[in-house]
Structure formats: C-alpha cells, structure tokens
C-alpha cells in the first residue's frame, strides 16, 4: 500500500508540473498582456511595470523564476490589483466556492443515489420512467442554461428565492441546483444501471433464497457494490463542480474563486491565473488520490496494488 501511495504521489507531482508548464506557456503565447488594456500609459511606466513583474526577462527565465518561487510557497503578486498577493485573493474567495461545492456534492449524492434506487426498484414502471426523463434532462441541459432558467422563474418572475450572493441558506438553492443538475442526473442513471445489474446477480438470488429480507439485501449487499462506480465518479464530479462554478458564480454574482478566475482571465492577470490553476489542480489531484484509496474501504476485495493507473 505504501508503495502504491508513493507511486501515486510521484505521478501527481508530474501531472501538476505538466499543468503548470502548459498553462504558463499558453498564457504567454496569447496576444496582448496584463497591461495592454490600460489606456494612456506612458512607455516609461509600461517598462517599469514589466521590470517589476519580470516580464522583460526571456520567457524561459520567467518560467524558471516562477517555479523557484512556487517551490518556496510564493504564488506572486497580482498584476492588476496592486499590493495584493495571489494567496490573499485565494484565501478570501475560495471559502464561498468551497461552501457551495460541499452543498452541491451533498445534493448530487443524496438525490442522485435516491432517484437511482427508486428507478431500479420500480423498473419499467412510471416512477422509473419519470426518474429517467428527469435524468435525461439533467444531462442534456448545460449548467449556465439551467442557471438562467432557474433565476428567471424562481427569482425574477415569482420572486421566491434570492438570485445573487450566498447571504442565507436559501440563497444556496438556485446555484446548487444549477451546478448539481448534471451530477444528480448522471449519478441516478449510474446507480440505476449498476443496481439492476447487481440485483440480477447470483449471490443476490442466493441471499433471497436463504430468506434474507429485501431491505437487508439491498442495503448490505446490493448497494455496497453499487457505490463503487459512484466513488469512481467523485473525482470527475469535483472537477465538474469546480469548473462549472466559474460560470455559475458569475451568473449569480457569488464572490467566489470561480468568478475571480473569470475576471482575471479577462484582465490577463498572469500571476492570479497561474495561482488559481495551481490551487485547483492540487485539489483535483488530491481528490483523485483519495478516491482511489476509498476503493479498499468500500470493498476490501479490491487491492490498491491491483488498481491500474
């Protein structure tokens, strides 16, 4: 197990380095820069700004300096907000994104698994058909479209729910549904499919033949195996919520890191873009590692050393 964990950590470090490298050079290849949008800046001031942030140095030297500072835990200073460290921006903005993310993941797992179980147990009946129709709609409708529709119906037309910020528990409802719509749909379809497969397996039929109650068969035997592909989906689920929040936070005016990231891209704030990319990539890599480790907890028959990379 220790060997597997060390191998995954090494792979994660290489992956993070690749993300940093690709993002760094792609930003520099784009036309323009963080100060090209400013009006009436004298040439001398422009040169001073480039010297201050090291933009006057050769590209590979800039890259080397960034990696050196990053290894020391220094994400740099924002190029658009004078005196603001990137770490300060992240620490201020991320809590809102994290709270929303926890709510969305909780809703997705609770409603997705519940709808999937109902659909599987009521196979080929109207509850199954209704769940699958809702799941199909959830998969096909993009989060930004769903966000706009929910905002108009419940916020603008009927004024039932707030449409901006995260100032109260009810203010989480619309952005959480917009972000979690796809995940709820996908998890419900995944749960239904796996549970139907498990319920038709030999060991479930044997358990029923021995007189084990239907509730115990589902909870103790069938549902445990059903959870394995759902755990596998947790990594992409977190990725989808984090990247999806970029647009949804902008729509609902949530002061989170996603909205900040969108603004920094528009402003070409290199250091903030790099800092947020490193931060999000680290979270996703750690989550994927934890998901792999959960396999052995959910199903002891799975050996970590046997998991294919």
PDB file of C-alpha atoms in Angstrom:
ATOM      1  CA  UNK A   1       0.000   0.000   0.000  1.00  0.00           C
ATOM      2  CA  UNK A   2       2.837   2.397   0.874  1.00  0.00           C
ATOM      3  CA  UNK A   3       4.472   1.655  -2.474  1.00  0.00           C
ATOM      4  CA  UNK A   4       1.233   2.428  -4.303  1.00  0.00           C
ATOM      5  CA  UNK A   5       0.730   5.713  -2.411  1.00  0.00           C
ATOM      6  CA  UNK A   6       4.308   6.840  -3.143  1.00  0.00           C
ATOM      7  CA  UNK A   7       3.844   5.978  -6.804  1.00  0.00           C
ATOM      8  CA  UNK A   8       0.615   7.976  -6.970  1.00  0.00           C
ATOM      9  CA  UNK A   9       2.217  10.950  -5.228  1.00  0.00           C
ATOM     10  CA  UNK A  10       5.077  10.917  -7.753  1.00  0.00           C
ATOM     11  CA  UNK A  11       2.582  10.725 -10.626  1.00  0.00           C
ATOM     12  CA  UNK A  12       0.570  13.569  -9.101  1.00  0.00           C
ATOM     13  CA  UNK A  13       3.637  15.805  -8.857  1.00  0.00           C
ATOM     14  CA  UNK A  14       4.473  15.161 -12.519  1.00  0.00           C
ATOM     15  CA  UNK A  15       0.862  15.881 -13.508  1.00  0.00           C
ATOM     16  CA  UNK A  16       0.857  19.135 -11.562  1.00  0.00           C
ATOM     17  CA  UNK A  17       4.160  20.180 -13.142  1.00  0.00           C
ATOM     18  CA  UNK A  18       2.720  19.463 -16.615  1.00  0.00           C
ATOM     19  CA  UNK A  19      -0.376  21.568 -15.884  1.00  0.00           C
ATOM     20  CA  UNK A  20       1.765  24.448 -14.608  1.00  0.00           C
ATOM     21  CA  UNK A  21       4.088  24.304 -17.616  1.00  0.00           C
ATOM     22  CA  UNK A  22       1.328  24.126 -20.223  1.00  0.00           C
ATOM     23  CA  UNK A  23      -0.669  26.928 -18.590  1.00  0.00           C
ATOM     24  CA  UNK A  24       2.397  29.165 -18.220  1.00  0.00           C
ATOM     25  CA  UNK A  25       3.454  28.971 -21.862  1.00  0.00           C
ATOM     26  CA  UNK A  26      -0.091  29.109 -23.246  1.00  0.00           C
ATOM     27  CA  UNK A  27      -0.682  32.364 -21.360  1.00  0.00           C
ATOM     28  CA  UNK A  28       2.487  33.871 -22.762  1.00  0.00           C
ATOM     29  CA  UNK A  29       1.614  32.770 -26.320  1.00  0.00           C
ATOM     30  CA  UNK A  30      -1.710  34.621 -26.265  1.00  0.00           C
ATOM     31  CA  UNK A  31      -1.637  38.073 -27.867  1.00  0.00           C
ATOM     32  CA  UNK A  32      -1.582  41.052 -25.536  1.00  0.00           C
ATOM     33  CA  UNK A  33      -0.669  41.161 -21.871  1.00  0.00           C
ATOM     34  CA  UNK A  34      -1.856  42.281 -18.437  1.00  0.00           C
ATOM     35  CA  UNK A  35      -1.189  45.953 -19.192  1.00  0.00           C
ATOM     36  CA  UNK A  36      -2.196  46.214 -22.858  1.00  0.00           C
ATOM     37  CA  UNK A  37      -5.780  47.085 -21.985  1.00  0.00           C
ATOM     38  CA  UNK A  38      -4.814  50.088 -19.909  1.00  0.00           C
ATOM     39  CA  UNK A  39      -5.302  53.459 -21.570  1.00  0.00           C
ATOM     40  CA  UNK A  40      -2.784  56.249 -21.877  1.00  0.00           C
ATOM     41  CA  UNK A  41       0.048  54.553 -20.004  1.00  0.00           C
ATOM     42  CA  UNK A  42       3.356  56.241 -20.858  1.00  0.00           C
ATOM     43  CA  UNK A  43       6.003  53.969 -22.330  1.00  0.00           C
ATOM     44  CA  UNK A  44       8.337  54.547 -19.383  1.00  0.00           C
ATOM     45  CA  UNK A  45       5.697  53.413 -16.873  1.00  0.00           C
ATOM     46  CA  UNK A  46       4.916  50.366 -19.021  1.00  0.00           C
ATOM     47  CA  UNK A  47       8.581  49.397 -18.997  1.00  0.00           C
ATOM     48  CA  UNK A  48       8.766  49.867 -15.227  1.00  0.00           C
ATOM     49  CA  UNK A  49       5.748  47.576 -14.763  1.00  0.00           C
ATOM     50  CA  UNK A  50       7.314  44.911 -16.957  1.00  0.00           C
ATOM     51  CA  UNK A  51      10.552  45.117 -14.975  1.00  0.00           C
ATOM     52  CA  UNK A  52       8.676  44.909 -11.654  1.00  0.00           C
ATOM     53  CA  UNK A  53       6.874  41.702 -12.649  1.00  0.00           C
ATOM     54  CA  UNK A  54       9.797  40.220 -14.581  1.00  0.00           C
ATOM     55  CA  UNK A  55       8.066  40.405 -17.962  1.00  0.00           C
ATOM     56  CA  UNK A  56      11.173  41.975 -19.503  1.00  0.00           C
ATOM     57  CA  UNK A  57      13.171  38.775 -18.982  1.00  0.00           C
ATOM     58  CA  UNK A  58      13.444  35.933 -21.533  1.00  0.00           C
ATOM     59  CA  UNK A  59      10.473  33.543 -21.433  1.00  0.00           C
ATOM     60  CA  UNK A  60      12.355  30.520 -20.067  1.00  0.00           C
ATOM     61  CA  UNK A  61      13.945  32.666 -17.384  1.00  0.00           C
ATOM     62  CA  UNK A  62      10.477  33.826 -16.335  1.00  0.00           C
ATOM     63  CA  UNK A  63       9.391  30.193 -16.220  1.00  0.00           C
ATOM     64  CA  UNK A  64      12.378  29.192 -14.069  1.00  0.00           C
ATOM     65  CA  UNK A  65      11.785  32.060 -11.637  1.00  0.00           C
ATOM     66  CA  UNK A  66       8.109  31.144 -11.329  1.00  0.00           C
ATOM     67  CA  UNK A  67       8.923  27.512 -10.487  1.00  0.00           C
ATOM     68  CA  UNK A  68      11.562  28.625  -7.974  1.00  0.00           C
ATOM     69  CA  UNK A  69       9.125  30.952  -6.203  1.00  0.00           C
ATOM     70  CA  UNK A  70       6.379  28.313  -6.328  1.00  0.00           C
ATOM     71  CA  UNK A  71       8.596  25.763  -4.586  1.00  0.00           C
ATOM     72  CA  UNK A  72       9.064  28.335  -1.826  1.00  0.00           C
ATOM     73  CA  UNK A  73       5.292  28.711  -1.483  1.00  0.00           C
ATOM     74  CA  UNK A  74       5.187  32.113  -3.179  1.00  0.00           C
ATOM     75  CA  UNK A  75       2.362  32.443  -5.717  1.00  0.00           C
ATOM     76  CA  UNK A  76       3.338  36.003  -6.533  1.00  0.00           C
ATOM     77  CA  UNK A  77       1.582  39.350  -6.540  1.00  0.00           C
ATOM     78  CA  UNK A  78      -1.419  40.237  -8.679  1.00  0.00           C
ATOM     79  CA  UNK A  79      -0.524  42.293 -11.738  1.00  0.00           C
ATOM     80  CA  UNK A  80      -3.890  44.073 -11.758  1.00  0.00           C
ATOM     81  CA  UNK A  81      -4.521  44.636  -8.046  1.00  0.00           C
ATOM     82  CA  UNK A  82      -1.514  46.495  -6.671  1.00  0.00           C
ATOM     83  CA  UNK A  83      -0.224  45.171  -3.366  1.00  0.00           C
ATOM     84  CA  UNK A  84      -2.471  42.079  -3.342  1.00  0.00           C
ATOM     85  CA  UNK A  85      -0.851  38.682  -3.067  1.00  0.00           C
ATOM     86  CA  UNK A  86      -2.356  35.804  -5.054  1.00  0.00           C
ATOM     87  CA  UNK A  87      -2.569  33.719  -1.874  1.00  0.00           C
ATOM     88  CA  UNK A  88      -4.581  36.530  -0.278  1.00  0.00           C
ATOM     89  CA  UNK A  89      -7.060  36.556  -3.183  1.00  0.00           C
ATOM     90  CA  UNK A  90      -7.461  32.774  -2.981  1.00  0.00           C
ATOM     91  CA  UNK A  91      -7.924  32.727   0.802  1.00  0.00           C
ATOM     92  CA  UNK A  92     -10.574  35.452   0.524  1.00  0.00           C
ATOM     93  CA  UNK A  93     -12.524  33.998  -2.422  1.00  0.00           C
ATOM     94  CA  UNK A  94     -12.279  30.226  -2.024  1.00  0.00           C
ATOM     95  CA  UNK A  95     -14.425  29.777   1.143  1.00  0.00           C
ATOM     96  CA  UNK A  96     -17.568  30.801  -0.779  1.00  0.00           C
ATOM     97  CA  UNK A  97     -16.742  28.370  -3.578  1.00  0.00           C
ATOM     98  CA  UNK A  98     -15.962  25.615  -1.073  1.00  0.00           C
ATOM     99  CA  UNK A  99     -19.262  26.055   0.794  1.00  0.00           C
ATOM    100  CA  UNK A 100     -21.219  25.966  -2.448  1.00  0.00           C
ATOM    101  CA  UNK A 101     -19.213  22.949  -3.618  1.00  0.00           C
ATOM    102  CA  UNK A 102     -19.963  20.974  -0.440  1.00  0.00           C
ATOM    103  CA  UNK A 103     -23.681  21.720  -0.802  1.00  0.00           C
ATOM    104  CA  UNK A 104     -23.674  20.705  -4.472  1.00  0.00           C
ATOM    105  CA  UNK A 105     -21.794  17.436  -3.873  1.00  0.00           C
ATOM    106  CA  UNK A 106     -24.115  16.560  -0.969  1.00  0.00           C
ATOM    107  CA  UNK A 107     -27.220  17.266  -3.043  1.00  0.00           C
ATOM    108  CA  UNK A 108     -25.853  15.345  -6.026  1.00  0.00           C
ATOM    109  CA  UNK A 109     -25.046  12.244  -3.972  1.00  0.00           C
ATOM    110  CA  UNK A 110     -28.248  12.243  -1.892  1.00  0.00           C
ATOM    111  CA  UNK A 111     -30.715  12.928  -4.714  1.00  0.00           C
ATOM    112  CA  UNK A 112     -28.769  11.038  -7.388  1.00  0.00           C
ATOM    113  CA  UNK A 113     -28.458   7.812  -5.386  1.00  0.00           C
ATOM    114  CA  UNK A 114     -32.057   8.068  -4.114  1.00  0.00           C
ATOM    115  CA  UNK A 115     -33.527   8.557  -7.592  1.00  0.00           C
ATOM    116  CA  UNK A 116     -31.367   5.732  -8.952  1.00  0.00           C
ATOM    117  CA  UNK A 117     -32.542   3.322  -6.253  1.00  0.00           C
ATOM    118  CA  UNK A 118     -36.190   4.247  -6.826  1.00  0.00           C
ATOM    119  CA  UNK A 119     -35.810   3.783 -10.586  1.00  0.00           C
ATOM    120  CA  UNK A 120     -34.126   0.381 -10.164  1.00  0.00           C
ATOM    121  CA  UNK A 121     -36.639  -0.952  -7.625  1.00  0.00           C
ATOM    122  CA  UNK A 122     -39.572   0.299  -9.714  1.00  0.00           C
ATOM    123  CA  UNK A 123     -38.069  -0.901 -13.001  1.00  0.00           C
ATOM    124  CA  UNK A 124     -40.339  -0.438 -16.040  1.00  0.00           C
ATOM    125  CA  UNK A 125     -42.954   1.454 -14.002  1.00  0.00           C
ATOM    126  CA  UNK A 126     -43.934   5.127 -14.079  1.00  0.00           C
ATOM    127  CA  UNK A 127     -41.503   6.135 -11.260  1.00  0.00           C
ATOM    128  CA  UNK A 128     -38.671   4.594 -13.284  1.00  0.00           C
ATOM    129  CA  UNK A 129     -39.757   6.426 -16.436  1.00  0.00           C
ATOM    130  CA  UNK A 130     -40.129   9.726 -14.568  1.00  0.00           C
ATOM    131  CA  UNK A 131     -36.677   9.418 -12.972  1.00  0.00           C
ATOM    132  CA  UNK A 132     -35.082   8.635 -16.321  1.00  0.00           C
ATOM    133  CA  UNK A 133     -36.819  11.577 -18.030  1.00  0.00           C
ATOM    134  CA  UNK A 134     -35.523  13.921 -15.316  1.00  0.00           C
ATOM    135  CA  UNK A 135     -32.071  12.346 -15.587  1.00  0.00           C
ATOM    136  CA  UNK A 136     -32.015  12.810 -19.359  1.00  0.00           C
ATOM    137  CA  UNK A 137     -32.985  16.469 -18.998  1.00  0.00           C
ATOM    138  CA  UNK A 138     -30.316  16.973 -16.349  1.00  0.00           C
ATOM    139  CA  UNK A 139     -27.605  15.508 -18.555  1.00  0.00           C
ATOM    140  CA  UNK A 140     -28.550  17.448 -21.680  1.00  0.00           C
ATOM    141  CA  UNK A 141     -29.157  20.935 -20.236  1.00  0.00           C
ATOM    142  CA  UNK A 142     -25.905  22.927 -19.626  1.00  0.00           C
ATOM    143  CA  UNK A 143     -25.413  24.436 -16.184  1.00  0.00           C
ATOM    144  CA  UNK A 144     -25.413  28.035 -17.450  1.00  0.00           C
ATOM    145  CA  UNK A 145     -28.743  27.476 -19.250  1.00  0.00           C
ATOM    146  CA  UNK A 146     -30.256  25.837 -16.183  1.00  0.00           C
ATOM    147  CA  UNK A 147     -28.927  28.690 -14.023  1.00  0.00           C
ATOM    148  CA  UNK A 148     -30.555  31.299 -16.266  1.00  0.00           C
ATOM    149  CA  UNK A 149     -33.908  29.466 -16.345  1.00  0.00           C
ATOM    150  CA  UNK A 150     -33.975  28.918 -12.576  1.00  0.00           C
ATOM    151  CA  UNK A 151     -33.016  32.531 -11.948  1.00  0.00           C
ATOM    152  CA  UNK A 152     -35.810  33.822 -14.192  1.00  0.00           C
ATOM    153  CA  UNK A 153     -38.561  31.519 -12.880  1.00  0.00           C
ATOM    154  CA  UNK A 154     -37.855  31.467  -9.132  1.00  0.00           C
ATOM    155  CA  UNK A 155     -36.016  34.761  -8.747  1.00  0.00           C
ATOM    156  CA  UNK A 156     -37.358  37.247 -11.274  1.00  0.00           C
ATOM    157  CA  UNK A 157     -40.863  36.074 -12.161  1.00  0.00           C
ATOM    158  CA  UNK A 158     -42.151  34.654  -8.861  1.00  0.00           C
ATOM    159  CA  UNK A 159     -39.564  36.210  -6.518  1.00  0.00           C
ATOM    160  CA  UNK A 160     -39.394  33.096  -4.347  1.00  0.00           C
ATOM    161  CA  UNK A 161     -35.632  32.812  -3.991  1.00  0.00           C
ATOM    162  CA  UNK A 162     -32.667  35.239  -3.989  1.00  0.00           C
ATOM    163  CA  UNK A 163     -30.638  35.338  -7.184  1.00  0.00           C
ATOM    164  CA  UNK A 164     -27.384  36.925  -6.007  1.00  0.00           C
ATOM    165  CA  UNK A 165     -24.793  36.107  -3.375  1.00  0.00           C
ATOM    166  CA  UNK A 166     -24.735  33.461  -0.633  1.00  0.00           C
ATOM    167  CA  UNK A 167     -26.140  35.509   2.223  1.00  0.00           C
ATOM    168  CA  UNK A 168     -28.580  32.948   3.639  1.00  0.00           C
ATOM    169  CA  UNK A 169     -29.261  29.190   3.459  1.00  0.00           C
ATOM    170  CA  UNK A 170     -31.988  29.638   0.830  1.00  0.00           C
ATOM    171  CA  UNK A 171     -29.597  31.586  -1.404  1.00  0.00           C
ATOM    172  CA  UNK A 172     -27.678  28.324  -1.998  1.00  0.00           C
ATOM    173  CA  UNK A 173     -30.691  26.609  -3.599  1.00  0.00           C
ATOM    174  CA  UNK A 174     -30.595  28.055  -7.128  1.00  0.00           C
ATOM    175  CA  UNK A 175     -26.803  27.938  -7.730  1.00  0.00           C
ATOM    176  CA  UNK A 176     -26.630  24.455  -6.147  1.00  0.00           C
ATOM    177  CA  UNK A 177     -29.363  23.125  -8.429  1.00  0.00           C
ATOM    178  CA  UNK A 178     -27.771  24.765 -11.466  1.00  0.00           C
ATOM    179  CA  UNK A 179     -24.381  23.262 -10.640  1.00  0.00           C
ATOM    180  CA  UNK A 180     -25.687  19.894  -9.461  1.00  0.00           C
ATOM    181  CA  UNK A 181     -28.250  19.204 -12.188  1.00  0.00           C
ATOM    182  CA  UNK A 182     -25.891  17.229 -14.398  1.00  0.00           C
ATOM    183  CA  UNK A 183     -24.316  15.353 -11.482  1.00  0.00           C
ATOM    184  CA  UNK A 184     -27.684  14.346  -9.992  1.00  0.00           C
ATOM    185  CA  UNK A 185     -28.777  13.050 -13.401  1.00  0.00           C
ATOM    186  CA  UNK A 186     -25.560  11.164 -14.067  1.00  0.00           C
ATOM    187  CA  UNK A 187     -25.396   9.566 -10.597  1.00  0.00           C
ATOM    188  CA  UNK A 188     -29.047   8.485 -10.778  1.00  0.00           C
ATOM    189  CA  UNK A 189     -28.509   6.768 -14.136  1.00  0.00           C
ATOM    190  CA  UNK A 190     -25.293   5.173 -12.893  1.00  0.00           C
ATOM    191  CA  UNK A 191     -26.960   3.948  -9.683  1.00  0.00           C
ATOM    192  CA  UNK A 192     -29.953   2.542 -11.554  1.00  0.00           C
ATOM    193  CA  UNK A 193     -27.810   0.697 -14.092  1.00  0.00           C
ATOM    194  CA  UNK A 194     -25.414  -0.804 -11.524  1.00  0.00           C
ATOM    195  CA  UNK A 195     -28.160  -1.695  -9.043  1.00  0.00           C
ATOM    196  CA  UNK A 196     -30.198  -3.507 -11.700  1.00  0.00           C
ATOM    197  CA  UNK A 197     -27.087  -5.452 -12.666  1.00  0.00           C
ATOM    198  CA  UNK A 198     -26.327  -6.313  -9.035  1.00  0.00           C
ATOM    199  CA  UNK A 199     -29.910  -7.354  -8.197  1.00  0.00           C
ATOM    200  CA  UNK A 200     -29.801  -9.885 -11.051  1.00  0.00           C
ATOM    201  CA  UNK A 201     -26.510 -11.425  -9.901  1.00  0.00           C
ATOM    202  CA  UNK A 202     -26.237 -14.960  -8.466  1.00  0.00           C
ATOM    203  CA  UNK A 203     -25.240 -14.000  -4.930  1.00  0.00           C
ATOM    204  CA  UNK A 204     -28.290 -11.728  -4.558  1.00  0.00           C
ATOM    205  CA  UNK A 205     -30.580 -14.530  -5.693  1.00  0.00           C
ATOM    206  CA  UNK A 206     -28.853 -16.849  -3.203  1.00  0.00           C
ATOM    207  CA  UNK A 207     -29.364 -14.351  -0.381  1.00  0.00           C
ATOM    208  CA  UNK A 208     -33.047 -14.058  -1.201  1.00  0.00           C
ATOM    209  CA  UNK A 209     -33.390 -17.839  -1.396  1.00  0.00           C
ATOM    210  CA  UNK A 210     -31.961 -18.058   2.147  1.00  0.00           C
ATOM    211  CA  UNK A 211     -34.750 -15.794   3.362  1.00  0.00           C
ATOM    212  CA  UNK A 212     -32.761 -12.567   3.802  1.00  0.00           C
ATOM    213  CA  UNK A 213     -35.136  -9.595   3.918  1.00  0.00           C
ATOM    214  CA  UNK A 214     -35.423  -7.402   0.840  1.00  0.00           C
ATOM    215  CA  UNK A 215     -34.235  -4.302   2.739  1.00  0.00           C
ATOM    216  CA  UNK A 216     -31.147  -6.107   4.037  1.00  0.00           C
ATOM    217  CA  UNK A 217     -30.339  -7.485   0.573  1.00  0.00           C
ATOM    218  CA  UNK A 218     -30.406  -4.006  -0.932  1.00  0.00           C
ATOM    219  CA  UNK A 219     -28.569  -2.129   1.846  1.00  0.00           C
ATOM    220  CA  UNK A 220     -25.976  -4.707   2.910  1.00  0.00           C
ATOM    221  CA  UNK A 221     -25.262  -6.482  -0.359  1.00  0.00           C
ATOM    222  CA  UNK A 222     -26.522  -4.727  -3.497  1.00  0.00           C
ATOM    223  CA  UNK A 223     -25.967  -1.075  -2.549  1.00  0.00           C
ATOM    224  CA  UNK A 224     -22.399  -1.637  -1.384  1.00  0.00           C
ATOM    225  CA  UNK A 225     -21.321  -2.859  -4.832  1.00  0.00           C
ATOM    226  CA  UNK A 226     -23.370  -0.125  -6.470  1.00  0.00           C
ATOM    227  CA  UNK A 227     -21.350   2.562  -4.654  1.00  0.00           C
ATOM    228  CA  UNK A 228     -18.035   1.571  -6.276  1.00  0.00           C
ATOM    229  CA  UNK A 229     -18.654   3.240  -9.690  1.00  0.00           C
ATOM    230  CA  UNK A 230     -20.167   6.239  -7.887  1.00  0.00           C
ATOM    231  CA  UNK A 231     -16.970   6.677  -5.874  1.00  0.00           C
ATOM    232  CA  UNK A 232     -15.048   6.432  -9.144  1.00  0.00           C
ATOM    233  CA  UNK A 233     -17.126   9.347 -10.401  1.00  0.00           C
ATOM    234  CA  UNK A 234     -16.317  11.535  -7.380  1.00  0.00           C
ATOM    235  CA  UNK A 235     -13.087  12.814  -8.960  1.00  0.00           C
ATOM    236  CA  UNK A 236     -14.761  13.989 -12.211  1.00  0.00           C
ATOM    237  CA  UNK A 237     -17.711  15.220 -10.117  1.00  0.00           C
ATOM    238  CA  UNK A 238     -15.475  17.562  -8.126  1.00  0.00           C
ATOM    239  CA  UNK A 239     -13.769  18.690 -11.334  1.00  0.00           C
ATOM    240  CA  UNK A 240     -17.111  19.411 -12.980  1.00  0.00           C
ATOM    241  CA  UNK A 241     -18.367  21.375  -9.996  1.00  0.00           C
ATOM    242  CA  UNK A 242     -15.194  23.438  -9.720  1.00  0.00           C
ATOM    243  CA  UNK A 243     -15.021  24.281 -13.421  1.00  0.00           C
ATOM    244  CA  UNK A 244     -18.781  24.683 -13.728  1.00  0.00           C
ATOM    245  CA  UNK A 245     -18.757  27.133 -10.840  1.00  0.00           C
ATOM    246  CA  UNK A 246     -16.693  29.554 -12.940  1.00  0.00           C
ATOM    247  CA  UNK A 247     -19.770  30.443 -15.000  1.00  0.00           C
ATOM    248  CA  UNK A 248     -22.458  29.854 -12.372  1.00  0.00           C
ATOM    249  CA  UNK A 249     -20.698  32.067  -9.811  1.00  0.00           C
ATOM    250  CA  UNK A 250     -20.534  34.810 -12.415  1.00  0.00           C
ATOM    251  CA  UNK A 251     -24.270  34.476 -13.197  1.00  0.00           C
ATOM    252  CA  UNK A 252     -25.356  34.529  -9.539  1.00  0.00           C
ATOM    253  CA  UNK A 253     -22.762  37.174  -8.529  1.00  0.00           C
ATOM    254  CA  UNK A 254     -21.222  34.871  -5.940  1.00  0.00           C
ATOM    255  CA  UNK A 255     -17.935  36.297  -4.594  1.00  0.00           C
ATOM    256  CA  UNK A 256     -16.121  33.001  -5.077  1.00  0.00           C
ATOM    257  CA  UNK A 257     -12.893  31.928  -6.673  1.00  0.00           C
ATOM    258  CA  UNK A 258     -14.641  30.893  -9.881  1.00  0.00           C
ATOM    259  CA  UNK A 259     -15.893  34.415 -10.547  1.00  0.00           C
ATOM    260  CA  UNK A 260     -12.481  35.796  -9.631  1.00  0.00           C
ATOM    261  CA  UNK A 261     -10.870  33.418 -12.112  1.00  0.00           C
ATOM    262  CA  UNK A 262     -13.142  34.576 -14.938  1.00  0.00           C
ATOM    263  CA  UNK A 263     -12.306  38.207 -14.175  1.00  0.00           C
ATOM    264  CA  UNK A 264      -8.563  37.549 -14.101  1.00  0.00           C
ATOM    265  CA  UNK A 265      -8.713  35.820 -17.496  1.00  0.00           C
ATOM    266  CA  UNK A 266     -10.392  38.909 -18.932  1.00  0.00           C
ATOM    267  CA  UNK A 267      -7.694  41.075 -17.328  1.00  0.00           C
ATOM    268  CA  UNK A 268      -4.816  38.748 -18.344  1.00  0.00           C
ATOM    269  CA  UNK A 269      -3.611  38.739 -14.744  1.00  0.00           C
ATOM    270  CA  UNK A 270      -0.901  36.113 -15.258  1.00  0.00           C
ATOM    271  CA  UNK A 271       0.021  35.522 -11.633  1.00  0.00           C
ATOM    272  CA  UNK A 272      -3.566  35.098 -10.416  1.00  0.00           C
ATOM    273  CA  UNK A 273      -4.444  32.790 -13.314  1.00  0.00           C
ATOM    274  CA  UNK A 274      -1.401  30.652 -12.563  1.00  0.00           C
ATOM    275  CA  UNK A 275      -2.092  30.686  -8.820  1.00  0.00           C
ATOM    276  CA  UNK A 276      -5.725  29.613  -9.196  1.00  0.00           C
ATOM    277  CA  UNK A 277      -4.741  26.935 -11.730  1.00  0.00           C
ATOM    278  CA  UNK A 278      -2.133  25.510  -9.333  1.00  0.00           C
ATOM    279  CA  UNK A 279      -4.612  25.656  -6.452  1.00  0.00           C
ATOM    280  CA  UNK A 280      -7.478  23.938  -8.298  1.00  0.00           C
ATOM    281  CA  UNK A 281      -5.184  21.355  -9.904  1.00  0.00           C
ATOM    282  CA  UNK A 282      -3.766  20.425  -6.496  1.00  0.00           C
ATOM    283  CA  UNK A 283      -7.278  19.939  -5.092  1.00  0.00           C
ATOM    284  CA  UNK A 284      -8.344  17.724  -8.001  1.00  0.00           C
ATOM    285  CA  UNK A 285      -5.194  15.609  -7.862  1.00  0.00           C
ATOM    286  CA  UNK A 286      -5.578  15.080  -4.102  1.00  0.00           C
ATOM    287  CA  UNK A 287      -9.271  14.189  -4.517  1.00  0.00           C
ATOM    288  CA  UNK A 288      -8.487  11.614  -7.207  1.00  0.00           C
ATOM    289  CA  UNK A 289      -5.873  10.044  -4.924  1.00  0.00           C
ATOM    290  CA  UNK A 290      -8.359   9.864  -2.049  1.00  0.00           C
ATOM    291  CA  UNK A 291     -10.967   8.290  -4.341  1.00  0.00           C
ATOM    292  CA  UNK A 292      -8.558   5.502  -5.224  1.00  0.00           C
ATOM    293  CA  UNK A 293      -7.840   4.898  -1.537  1.00  0.00           C
ATOM    294  CA  UNK A 294     -11.578   4.694  -0.812  1.00  0.00           C
ATOM    295  CA  UNK A 295     -11.860   1.642  -3.058  1.00  0.00           C
ATOM    296  CA  UNK A 296     -10.223  -0.531  -0.443  1.00  0.00           C
ATOM    297  CA  UNK A 297     -12.538   0.785   2.284  1.00  0.00           C
ATOM    298  CA  UNK A 298     -15.777   0.242   0.356  1.00  0.00           C
ATOM    299  CA  UNK A 299     -14.731  -3.149  -0.995  1.00  0.00           C
ATOM    300  CA  UNK A 300     -11.852  -4.906   0.826  1.00  0.00           C
ATOM    301  CA  UNK A 301     -11.582  -7.358  -2.081  1.00  0.00           C
ATOM    302  CA  UNK A 302     -10.007  -4.565  -4.134  1.00  0.00           C
ATOM    303  CA  UNK A 303      -6.252  -4.350  -3.658  1.00  0.00           C
ATOM    304  CA  UNK A 304      -4.673  -0.943  -4.194  1.00  0.00           C
ATOM    305  CA  UNK A 305      -1.687  -2.504  -5.920  1.00  0.00           C
ATOM    306  CA  UNK A 306      -4.032  -4.006  -8.498  1.00  0.00           C
ATOM    307  CA  UNK A 307      -5.598  -0.675  -9.489  1.00  0.00           C
ATOM    308  CA  UNK A 308      -4.445   0.193 -12.963  1.00  0.00           C
ATOM    309  CA  UNK A 309      -3.052   3.630 -13.496  1.00  0.00           C
TER     310      UNK A 309
END
